[in-house]
mmCIF file of C-alpha atoms and ligand atoms in Angstrom:
data_model
loop_
_atom_site.group_PDB
_atom_site.id
_atom_site.type_symbol
_atom_site.label_atom_id
_atom_site.label_comp_id
_atom_site.label_asym_id
_atom_site.label_seq_id
_atom_site.Cartn_x
_atom_site.Cartn_y
_atom_site.Cartn_z
ATOM 1 C CA MET A 47 11.835 19.658 23.305
ATOM 2 C CA LYS A 48 9.016 17.493 22.079
ATOM 3 C CA ILE A 49 8.819 17.842 18.322
ATOM 4 C CA ASP A 50 5.410 17.193 16.597
ATOM 5 C CA LEU A 51 6.207 16.137 12.694
ATOM 6 C CA LEU A 52 2.785 16.085 12.032
ATOM 7 C CA LYS A 53 2.391 20.045 12.393
ATOM 8 C CA MET A 54 4.997 20.331 9.609
ATOM 9 C CA VAL A 55 2.810 18.704 6.826
ATOM 10 C CA GLU A 56 -0.418 19.056 4.986
ATOM 11 C CA TYR A 57 -0.298 15.590 3.740
ATOM 12 C CA GLY A 58 1.406 12.893 5.191
ATOM 13 C CA GLY A 59 2.369 9.277 4.529
ATOM 14 C CA CYS A 60 0.883 7.873 0.750
ATOM 15 C CA SER A 61 -1.744 10.747 0.736
ATOM 16 C CA ALA A 62 1.273 12.843 -0.460
ATOM 17 C CA LYS A 63 1.192 11.113 -3.481
ATOM 18 C CA ILE A 64 1.171 12.891 -6.880
ATOM 19 C CA PRO A 65 -2.684 12.131 -7.933
ATOM 20 C CA PRO A 66 -2.705 8.951 -10.010
ATOM 21 C CA LYS A 67 -4.776 10.348 -13.045
ATOM 22 C CA GLN A 68 -1.744 12.796 -13.674
ATOM 23 C CA LEU A 69 1.118 9.982 -12.977
ATOM 24 C CA GLU A 70 -0.503 7.838 -15.729
ATOM 25 C CA GLU A 71 -0.784 10.616 -18.136
ATOM 26 C CA ILE A 72 3.136 11.348 -17.665
ATOM 27 C CA LEU A 73 4.279 7.823 -17.497
ATOM 28 C CA LYS A 74 2.621 6.696 -20.908
ATOM 29 C CA TYR A 75 5.366 8.954 -22.607
ATOM 30 C CA LEU A 76 8.417 7.247 -20.612
ATOM 31 C CA PRO A 77 10.459 4.756 -23.437
ATOM 32 C CA LEU A 78 10.360 1.404 -21.570
ATOM 33 C CA PRO A 79 13.825 -0.139 -21.665
ATOM 34 C CA GLN A 80 13.520 -3.149 -23.619
ATOM 35 C CA ASP A 81 15.520 -6.238 -22.201
ATOM 36 C CA PRO A 82 14.400 -9.954 -21.713
ATOM 37 C CA ASN A 83 15.542 -9.994 -18.209
ATOM 38 C CA ILE A 84 13.217 -7.281 -17.165
ATOM 39 C CA LEU A 85 10.611 -9.362 -15.650
ATOM 40 C CA VAL A 86 7.992 -6.726 -14.612
ATOM 41 C CA ASP A 87 8.240 -2.961 -15.204
ATOM 42 C CA ILE A 88 6.142 -0.362 -14.987
ATOM 43 C CA ASP A 89 3.507 -1.309 -17.794
ATOM 44 C CA THR A 90 1.543 -3.128 -15.259
ATOM 45 C CA HIS A 91 1.743 -0.795 -12.292
ATOM 46 C CA ASP A 92 3.071 -3.555 -10.054
ATOM 47 C CA ASP A 93 4.261 -2.788 -6.576
ATOM 48 C CA ALA A 94 8.205 -3.154 -7.819
ATOM 49 C CA GLY A 95 10.271 -3.832 -10.729
ATOM 50 C CA VAL A 96 12.047 -7.450 -10.897
ATOM 51 C CA TYR A 97 15.151 -8.367 -12.868
ATOM 52 C CA LYS A 98 16.186 -11.522 -13.808
ATOM 53 C CA ILE A 99 20.017 -12.361 -13.274
ATOM 54 C CA ASN A 100 19.481 -16.003 -14.076
ATOM 55 C CA ASP A 101 17.168 -18.963 -13.833
ATOM 56 C CA ASP A 102 17.240 -19.133 -9.958
ATOM 57 C CA LEU A 103 17.459 -15.961 -8.876
ATOM 58 C CA ALA A 104 15.727 -12.328 -10.116
ATOM 59 C CA LEU A 105 16.117 -8.919 -8.159
ATOM 60 C CA VAL A 106 13.181 -7.008 -6.583
ATOM 61 C CA LEU A 107 13.245 -3.271 -6.863
ATOM 62 C CA THR A 108 11.265 -0.620 -5.187
ATOM 63 C CA THR A 109 11.599 2.671 -3.546
ATOM 64 C CA ASP A 110 8.726 4.558 -1.533
ATOM 65 C CA PHE A 111 9.512 7.781 0.750
ATOM 66 C CA PHE A 112 6.862 10.222 2.171
ATOM 67 C CA PRO A 113 6.167 13.037 4.602
ATOM 68 C CA PRO A 114 5.572 12.287 8.495
ATOM 69 C CA VAL A 115 2.302 10.596 8.907
ATOM 70 C CA CYS A 116 2.510 10.693 13.042
ATOM 71 C CA SER A 117 3.598 13.150 15.539
ATOM 72 C CA ASP A 118 6.593 10.953 16.492
ATOM 73 C CA PRO A 119 10.098 10.473 14.744
ATOM 74 C CA TYR A 120 10.640 7.102 15.577
ATOM 75 C CA GLU A 121 7.616 5.974 14.898
ATOM 76 C CA PHE A 122 7.661 7.706 11.535
ATOM 77 C CA GLY A 123 10.567 6.122 10.448
ATOM 78 C CA GLN A 124 9.400 2.572 11.624
ATOM 79 C CA ILE A 125 6.327 3.094 9.459
ATOM 80 C CA ALA A 126 8.240 4.724 6.310
ATOM 81 C CA ALA A 127 10.417 1.461 6.402
ATOM 82 C CA ALA A 128 7.596 -1.151 6.903
ATOM 83 C CA ASN A 129 6.089 0.694 3.760
ATOM 84 C CA SER A 130 8.791 0.895 1.741
ATOM 85 C CA ILE A 131 9.943 -2.835 2.151
ATOM 86 C CA SER A 132 5.944 -3.959 1.694
ATOM 87 C CA ASP A 133 6.428 -3.642 -1.809
ATOM 88 C CA VAL A 134 8.906 -6.426 -2.440
ATOM 89 C CA TYR A 135 6.280 -8.620 0.095
ATOM 90 C CA ALA A 136 3.629 -8.117 -2.046
ATOM 91 C CA MET A 137 5.454 -9.232 -5.450
ATOM 92 C CA GLY A 138 6.361 -12.423 -2.856
ATOM 93 C CA GLY A 139 10.169 -11.543 -2.836
ATOM 94 C CA ASP A 140 12.455 -11.417 0.144
ATOM 95 C CA PRO A 141 13.717 -8.329 0.992
ATOM 96 C CA VAL A 142 17.559 -8.020 1.911
ATOM 97 C CA LEU A 143 19.261 -4.610 1.285
ATOM 98 C CA ALA A 144 18.257 -1.211 1.481
ATOM 99 C CA LEU A 145 18.843 2.442 1.044
ATOM 100 C CA ASN A 146 17.896 5.482 2.999
ATOM 101 C CA ILE A 147 16.461 8.579 1.546
ATOM 102 C CA MET A 148 16.301 11.401 3.413
ATOM 103 C CA MET A 149 14.844 15.041 3.288
ATOM 104 C CA PHE A 150 15.170 16.719 6.261
ATOM 105 C CA PRO A 151 15.375 20.500 7.483
ATOM 106 C CA ALA A 152 18.373 20.568 9.207
ATOM 107 C CA SER A 153 18.121 24.337 10.099
ATOM 108 C CA LYS A 154 14.701 24.074 11.584
ATOM 109 C CA LEU A 155 14.534 20.962 13.698
ATOM 110 C CA PRO A 156 17.196 19.509 15.561
ATOM 111 C CA MET A 157 19.326 16.754 14.399
ATOM 112 C CA GLU A 158 18.403 14.355 17.313
ATOM 113 C CA VAL A 159 14.993 14.298 15.126
ATOM 114 C CA TYR A 160 16.896 13.002 12.467
ATOM 115 C CA ALA A 161 18.656 10.338 13.919
ATOM 116 C CA GLU A 162 15.360 9.368 16.006
ATOM 117 C CA ILE A 163 13.697 8.627 12.332
ATOM 118 C CA MET A 164 16.517 6.739 10.961
ATOM 119 C CA LYS A 165 16.809 4.536 14.187
ATOM 120 C CA GLY A 166 13.275 3.621 13.475
ATOM 121 C CA GLY A 167 13.897 2.977 10.112
ATOM 122 C CA PHE A 168 17.057 0.681 11.106
ATOM 123 C CA ASP A 169 14.860 -1.435 13.627
ATOM 124 C CA LYS A 170 12.292 -1.851 11.079
ATOM 125 C CA ALA A 171 14.620 -2.784 8.483
ATOM 126 C CA SER A 172 16.221 -5.475 10.842
ATOM 127 C CA GLU A 173 12.611 -6.753 11.911
ATOM 128 C CA ALA A 174 12.306 -7.726 8.243
ATOM 129 C CA GLY A 175 16.030 -9.132 8.040
ATOM 130 C CA VAL A 176 17.077 -6.240 5.501
ATOM 131 C CA ARG A 177 20.515 -4.368 5.937
ATOM 132 C CA ILE A 178 20.438 -0.994 5.084
ATOM 133 C CA ILE A 179 24.039 -0.310 3.197
ATOM 134 C CA GLY A 180 23.908 3.484 2.792
ATOM 135 C CA GLY A 181 21.678 6.504 1.297
ATOM 136 C CA HIS A 182 21.496 10.010 1.096
ATOM 137 C CA THR A 183 19.996 13.108 2.704
ATOM 138 C CA ILE A 184 19.406 16.124 1.378
ATOM 139 C CA ASP A 185 17.956 19.493 2.929
ATOM 140 C CA ASP A 186 14.581 20.191 2.333
ATOM 141 C CA ILE A 187 11.508 22.166 4.383
ATOM 142 C CA THR A 188 9.251 19.424 5.223
ATOM 143 C CA PRO A 189 11.080 16.156 6.096
ATOM 144 C CA LYS A 190 10.428 12.833 4.170
ATOM 145 C CA TYR A 191 11.826 9.466 4.705
ATOM 146 C CA GLY A 192 11.604 6.210 2.954
ATOM 147 C CA LEU A 193 13.920 3.199 1.756
ATOM 148 C CA ALA A 194 15.243 1.814 -1.979
ATOM 149 C CA VAL A 195 14.899 -1.942 -0.827
ATOM 150 C CA VAL A 196 16.376 -4.848 -3.089
ATOM 151 C CA GLY A 197 14.943 -8.214 -2.453
ATOM 152 C CA TYR A 198 15.710 -11.487 -3.701
ATOM 153 C CA ILE A 199 12.463 -13.527 -5.844
ATOM 154 C CA HIS A 200 12.840 -17.188 -7.966
ATOM 155 C CA PRO A 201 12.093 -16.132 -11.444
ATOM 156 C CA GLU A 202 9.250 -17.800 -11.677
ATOM 157 C CA LYS A 203 7.877 -17.293 -8.286
ATOM 158 C CA ILE A 204 6.592 -13.545 -8.929
ATOM 159 C CA ILE A 205 3.189 -12.324 -7.380
ATOM 160 C CA THR A 206 1.690 -9.983 -9.826
ATOM 161 C CA ASN A 207 -1.217 -7.444 -10.793
ATOM 162 C CA SER A 208 -1.832 -9.886 -13.499
ATOM 163 C CA GLY A 209 -2.349 -13.197 -11.957
ATOM 164 C CA ALA A 210 -5.931 -12.235 -10.686
ATOM 165 C CA LYS A 211 -8.272 -15.301 -11.772
ATOM 166 C CA SER A 212 -11.892 -15.424 -12.454
ATOM 167 C CA GLY A 213 -13.391 -17.777 -9.652
ATOM 168 C CA ASP A 214 -10.944 -16.390 -7.129
ATOM 169 C CA TYR A 215 -11.823 -14.865 -3.635
ATOM 170 C CA LEU A 216 -10.002 -11.865 -2.361
ATOM 171 C CA ILE A 217 -8.645 -11.534 0.910
ATOM 172 C CA MET A 218 -7.395 -8.053 2.591
ATOM 173 C CA THR A 219 -4.762 -8.616 5.620
ATOM 174 C CA LYS A 220 -5.154 -5.491 7.577
ATOM 175 C CA PRO A 221 -8.373 -3.380 8.194
ATOM 176 C CA ILE A 222 -8.959 -0.021 6.067
ATOM 177 C CA GLY A 223 -8.712 3.670 7.499
ATOM 178 C CA THR A 224 -5.488 5.255 8.052
ATOM 179 C CA GLY A 225 -5.844 8.182 5.806
ATOM 180 C CA ILE A 226 -9.677 8.689 7.740
ATOM 181 C CA ILE A 227 -8.160 8.111 10.851
ATOM 182 C CA MET A 228 -5.438 10.760 10.302
ATOM 183 C CA ALA A 229 -7.976 13.540 8.711
ATOM 184 C CA GLY A 230 -9.892 13.031 11.916
ATOM 185 C CA GLN A 231 -6.706 13.566 14.085
ATOM 186 C CA ARG A 232 -6.146 16.719 12.428
ATOM 187 C CA LEU A 233 -9.745 17.953 12.939
ATOM 188 C CA GLY A 234 -9.483 16.490 16.718
ATOM 189 C CA LEU A 235 -11.969 13.454 15.999
ATOM 190 C CA THR A 236 -10.290 10.572 15.839
ATOM 191 C CA SER A 237 -9.923 9.274 19.593
ATOM 192 C CA GLU A 238 -6.554 8.264 20.739
ATOM 193 C CA ASP A 239 -7.342 4.536 20.791
ATOM 194 C CA ASP A 240 -8.046 4.527 16.806
ATOM 195 C CA ILE A 241 -4.601 6.671 16.244
ATOM 196 C CA SER A 242 -2.608 4.203 18.149
ATOM 197 C CA GLU A 243 -4.485 1.028 16.554
ATOM 198 C CA ALA A 244 -3.428 3.057 12.961
ATOM 199 C CA ILE A 245 -0.296 3.763 14.042
ATOM 200 C CA GLY A 246 0.312 -0.037 15.042
ATOM 201 C CA LEU A 247 -1.217 -1.477 11.628
ATOM 202 C CA MET A 248 1.044 0.899 9.621
ATOM 203 C CA LYS A 249 4.231 -0.082 11.524
ATOM 204 C CA GLN A 250 3.430 -4.011 11.185
ATOM 205 C CA LEU A 251 5.335 -5.549 8.298
ATOM 206 C CA ASN A 252 3.382 -7.492 5.649
ATOM 207 C CA LYS A 253 6.334 -10.297 6.251
ATOM 208 C CA SER A 254 3.759 -12.719 7.370
ATOM 209 C CA GLY A 255 0.999 -12.233 5.068
ATOM 210 C CA ALA A 256 3.732 -12.720 2.409
ATOM 211 C CA GLU A 257 4.894 -15.882 3.679
ATOM 212 C CA VAL A 258 1.154 -17.179 3.731
ATOM 213 C CA MET A 259 1.280 -16.153 -0.001
ATOM 214 C CA LYS A 260 4.065 -18.345 -0.698
ATOM 215 C CA LYS A 261 2.801 -21.400 1.118
ATOM 216 C CA TYR A 262 -0.228 -21.679 -1.078
ATOM 217 C CA SER A 263 1.716 -20.046 -4.046
ATOM 218 C CA ILE A 264 -0.706 -17.355 -4.741
ATOM 219 C CA LYS A 265 -0.542 -15.677 -8.010
ATOM 220 C CA GLY A 266 -1.946 -12.060 -7.781
ATOM 221 C CA ALA A 267 -1.467 -9.740 -5.032
ATOM 222 C CA THR A 268 -0.735 -6.130 -4.440
ATOM 223 C CA ASP A 269 -0.230 -3.985 -1.558
ATOM 224 C CA ILE A 270 -2.994 -1.330 -0.772
ATOM 225 C CA THR A 271 -1.290 2.125 -0.176
ATOM 226 C CA GLY A 272 -1.711 5.639 -1.529
ATOM 227 C CA PHE A 273 -4.142 5.012 -4.280
ATOM 228 C CA GLY A 274 -6.939 2.982 -1.823
ATOM 229 C CA LEU A 275 -8.698 -0.174 -1.840
ATOM 230 C CA ALA A 276 -10.650 0.442 -5.101
ATOM 231 C CA GLY A 277 -7.192 2.232 -6.753
ATOM 232 C CA HIS A 278 -5.221 -0.734 -6.499
ATOM 233 C CA ALA A 279 -7.806 -3.189 -7.292
ATOM 234 C CA LEU A 280 -8.052 -1.349 -10.434
ATOM 235 C CA LYS A 281 -4.682 -1.992 -11.502
ATOM 236 C CA MET A 282 -5.033 -5.013 -10.896
ATOM 237 C CA ALA A 283 -8.334 -5.468 -12.835
ATOM 238 C CA LYS A 284 -6.498 -4.446 -15.888
ATOM 239 C CA ALA A 285 -3.449 -5.940 -15.534
ATOM 240 C CA SER A 286 -5.631 -9.486 -14.922
ATOM 241 C CA SER A 287 -8.549 -8.329 -17.446
ATOM 242 C CA VAL A 288 -11.048 -9.157 -14.916
ATOM 243 C CA THR A 289 -13.515 -7.415 -13.161
ATOM 244 C CA ILE A 290 -12.970 -7.118 -8.903
ATOM 245 C CA THR A 291 -16.997 -6.960 -6.857
ATOM 246 C CA PHE A 292 -15.831 -5.597 -3.178
ATOM 247 C CA ASN A 293 -18.297 -6.189 -0.576
ATOM 248 C CA MET A 294 -17.841 -3.232 0.950
ATOM 249 C CA LYS A 295 -19.570 -4.723 4.423
ATOM 250 C CA LYS A 296 -16.752 -7.209 4.342
ATOM 251 C CA VAL A 297 -13.967 -4.493 4.365
ATOM 252 C CA PRO A 298 -12.511 -4.677 7.764
ATOM 253 C CA LEU A 299 -12.337 -0.795 9.380
ATOM 254 C CA ILE A 300 -9.882 0.590 11.682
ATOM 255 C CA GLY A 301 -11.864 1.724 15.078
ATOM 256 C CA ASN A 302 -13.995 4.218 14.256
ATOM 257 C CA THR A 303 -13.453 4.750 10.383
ATOM 258 C CA TYR A 304 -16.844 4.731 9.485
ATOM 259 C CA SER A 305 -18.576 7.055 12.104
ATOM 260 C CA LEU A 306 -15.344 9.577 10.978
ATOM 261 C CA ILE A 307 -16.744 9.342 7.386
ATOM 262 C CA GLU A 308 -20.268 10.215 8.294
ATOM 263 C CA ASP A 309 -18.850 12.944 10.301
ATOM 264 C CA GLY A 310 -17.493 14.180 7.366
ATOM 265 C CA CYS A 311 -13.808 13.362 7.777
ATOM 266 C CA ILE A 312 -12.727 12.492 3.717
ATOM 267 C CA PRO A 313 -9.625 13.605 3.137
ATOM 268 C CA GLY A 314 -8.759 15.193 -0.447
ATOM 269 C CA ALA A 315 -6.921 12.324 -1.274
ATOM 270 C CA SER A 316 -9.847 10.015 -1.488
ATOM 271 C CA PHE A 317 -11.549 12.327 -4.472
ATOM 272 C CA ARG A 318 -8.505 12.222 -6.161
ATOM 273 C CA ASN A 319 -8.425 8.253 -6.050
ATOM 274 C CA LEU A 320 -12.055 8.495 -7.099
ATOM 275 C CA ASP A 321 -11.746 10.495 -9.713
ATOM 276 C CA PHE A 322 -8.680 8.009 -11.259
ATOM 277 C CA VAL A 323 -11.209 5.067 -10.956
ATOM 278 C CA GLU A 324 -14.862 6.354 -11.710
ATOM 279 C CA GLU A 325 -14.476 5.496 -15.550
ATOM 280 C CA TYR A 326 -14.004 1.969 -14.823
ATOM 281 C CA LEU A 327 -16.533 2.028 -11.788
ATOM 282 C CA TYR A 328 -19.663 0.334 -11.572
ATOM 283 C CA SER A 329 -21.255 0.928 -7.776
ATOM 284 C CA ALA A 330 -24.783 -0.570 -6.912
ATOM 285 C CA PRO A 331 -27.702 1.842 -6.763
ATOM 286 C CA ASP A 332 -28.160 1.472 -3.368
ATOM 287 C CA ILE A 333 -24.493 1.684 -1.916
ATOM 288 C CA ASP A 334 -24.209 3.169 1.034
ATOM 289 C CA TYR A 335 -22.268 6.363 0.380
ATOM 290 C CA ASN A 336 -19.270 5.787 3.615
ATOM 291 C CA LEU A 337 -18.712 2.621 2.557
ATOM 292 C CA LYS A 338 -18.630 3.755 -1.373
ATOM 293 C CA MET A 339 -15.910 6.458 0.080
ATOM 294 C CA ILE A 340 -13.788 3.933 2.224
ATOM 295 C CA ALA A 341 -12.838 2.121 -1.006
ATOM 296 C CA PHE A 342 -10.892 5.152 -2.076
ATOM 297 C CA ASP A 343 -9.570 5.956 1.319
ATOM 298 C CA ALA A 344 -5.451 6.710 0.718
ATOM 299 C CA GLN A 345 -3.902 3.821 2.926
ATOM 300 C CA THR A 346 -0.352 4.657 4.183
ATOM 301 C CA SER A 347 1.800 0.958 5.249
ATOM 302 C CA GLY A 348 -1.667 -0.590 4.286
ATOM 303 C CA GLY A 349 -2.231 -4.666 3.820
ATOM 304 C CA LEU A 350 -1.989 -7.039 1.010
ATOM 305 C CA LEU A 351 -4.951 -7.864 -1.088
ATOM 306 C CA MET A 352 -4.593 -11.135 -2.531
ATOM 307 C CA SER A 353 -6.460 -13.273 -5.221
ATOM 308 C CA VAL A 354 -6.959 -16.641 -3.942
ATOM 309 C CA HIS A 355 -8.458 -19.538 -5.595
ATOM 310 C CA SER A 356 -11.723 -20.265 -3.816
ATOM 311 C CA GLN A 357 -11.085 -23.394 -2.746
ATOM 312 C CA MET A 358 -7.999 -22.538 -0.629
ATOM 313 C CA ALA A 359 -9.515 -19.097 0.424
ATOM 314 C CA GLU A 360 -10.842 -20.638 3.907
ATOM 315 C CA ALA A 361 -7.305 -22.315 4.886
ATOM 316 C CA VAL A 362 -5.311 -19.070 3.579
ATOM 317 C CA LEU A 363 -7.907 -17.147 5.877
ATOM 318 C CA LYS A 364 -6.860 -19.242 8.854
ATOM 319 C CA ASP A 365 -3.345 -19.159 8.397
ATOM 320 C CA LEU A 366 -3.581 -15.384 8.187
ATOM 321 C CA HIS A 367 -5.646 -15.590 11.404
ATOM 322 C CA ALA A 368 -2.880 -17.577 13.229
ATOM 323 C CA ALA A 369 -0.143 -15.479 12.020
ATOM 324 C CA GLY A 370 -1.853 -12.700 14.214
ATOM 325 C CA LEU A 371 -3.413 -10.974 11.334
ATOM 326 C CA THR A 372 -6.614 -11.100 13.021
ATOM 327 C CA SER A 373 -8.823 -8.927 10.992
ATOM 328 C CA ALA A 374 -7.810 -10.601 7.772
ATOM 329 C CA SER A 375 -11.128 -11.073 5.699
ATOM 330 C CA ILE A 376 -12.814 -12.220 2.293
ATOM 331 C CA ILE A 377 -13.765 -8.973 0.960
ATOM 332 C CA GLY A 378 -14.902 -9.631 -2.649
ATOM 333 C CA VAL A 379 -14.603 -11.868 -5.804
ATOM 334 C CA VAL A 380 -12.738 -11.986 -9.131
ATOM 335 C CA THR A 381 -15.180 -12.676 -12.127
ATOM 336 C CA GLU A 382 -14.614 -12.403 -15.938
ATOM 337 C CA PHE A 383 -14.833 -9.061 -17.050
ATOM 338 C CA GLN A 384 -18.184 -7.412 -17.489
ATOM 339 C CA ASP A 385 -18.020 -4.098 -18.572
ATOM 340 C CA LYS A 386 -16.468 -2.369 -15.709
ATOM 341 C CA TYR A 387 -13.137 -3.136 -13.591
ATOM 342 C CA ILE A 388 -14.587 -2.516 -10.271
ATOM 343 C CA ASN A 389 -17.556 -3.067 -8.924
ATOM 344 C CA LEU A 390 -18.907 -1.826 -5.504
ATOM 345 C CA GLN A 391 -21.592 -3.662 -3.666
ATOM 346 C CA ASN A 392 -23.092 -2.747 0.017
HETATM 347 CO CO1 CO B 213 2.632 -1.303 -3.534
HETATM 348 CO CO1 CO B 214 5.269 1.458 -3.373
HETATM 349 CO CO1 CO B 215 2.396 -6.937 -7.352
#
């Protein structure tokens, strides 16, 4: 029997996140633990928490899980694992260990589907050098899968949202559009080529991008996932007290993403992300509406957005291309804070 996981969900992948505005409302009432060994906590909305063990070693901790973003269980497992591990790479860490998190409708789906999802997760984890040493499964109506991941990092080499500096260039390592491509797939508008390109990108680890960041001692970065390019950039701009300007025409796109938007393919998550950013957003009066909305597209297992000293940017880009990240592009600049955190230009 061929199972199509996509038929079981309304929102797949990172589009299924709780809207960022609602989440922020709740998070601000949670007491932050006080401990000098906590180097990064939810205060800066970073990709992962960091806890110092000694002067040479800190742990990077993160978890992500979500409902299916594709039809095939094995590919879903790979994408979910790549996405979970990505937050460790985004902080400059080396992922080491992980635990499985699985929700599965055991009475509705054959257990082979469970096994396929897990196998995808294990294979992707081992590609990253991560050992999965346990996990937890509960029965649930829609399947959901992901990992809790632990990585190592040197306490002085953490890459955070607060590391962007005025004058830096912004480099994006993967093209944007997974949310739009998937929304189009539901409507029968996305081509097979575009679907397989998006799946290939979502499966891709952010490992090689992270290696380049370490080589150049880059200080500010995040991965682009459910809150979209502008949503994650907002967290970076706030934490760094800077303004981030994107030249939306320079943002690399997956396949026919632009024309899908033109055909009205804008997922609900995009409007929730726009709602989150809007009060901090300036967009050029002549901005192309389609390009603007691309900035809010929820990415699943998206690329790294790095803030790079302008004089290093060309060398970083060359290394990223050489590492196989052929779409990596300079898509914007960081300036001193000017009234709004995010500025979208054509
Ligand atoms: Co992240
Ligand atoms: Co995450
Ligand atoms: Co980060």
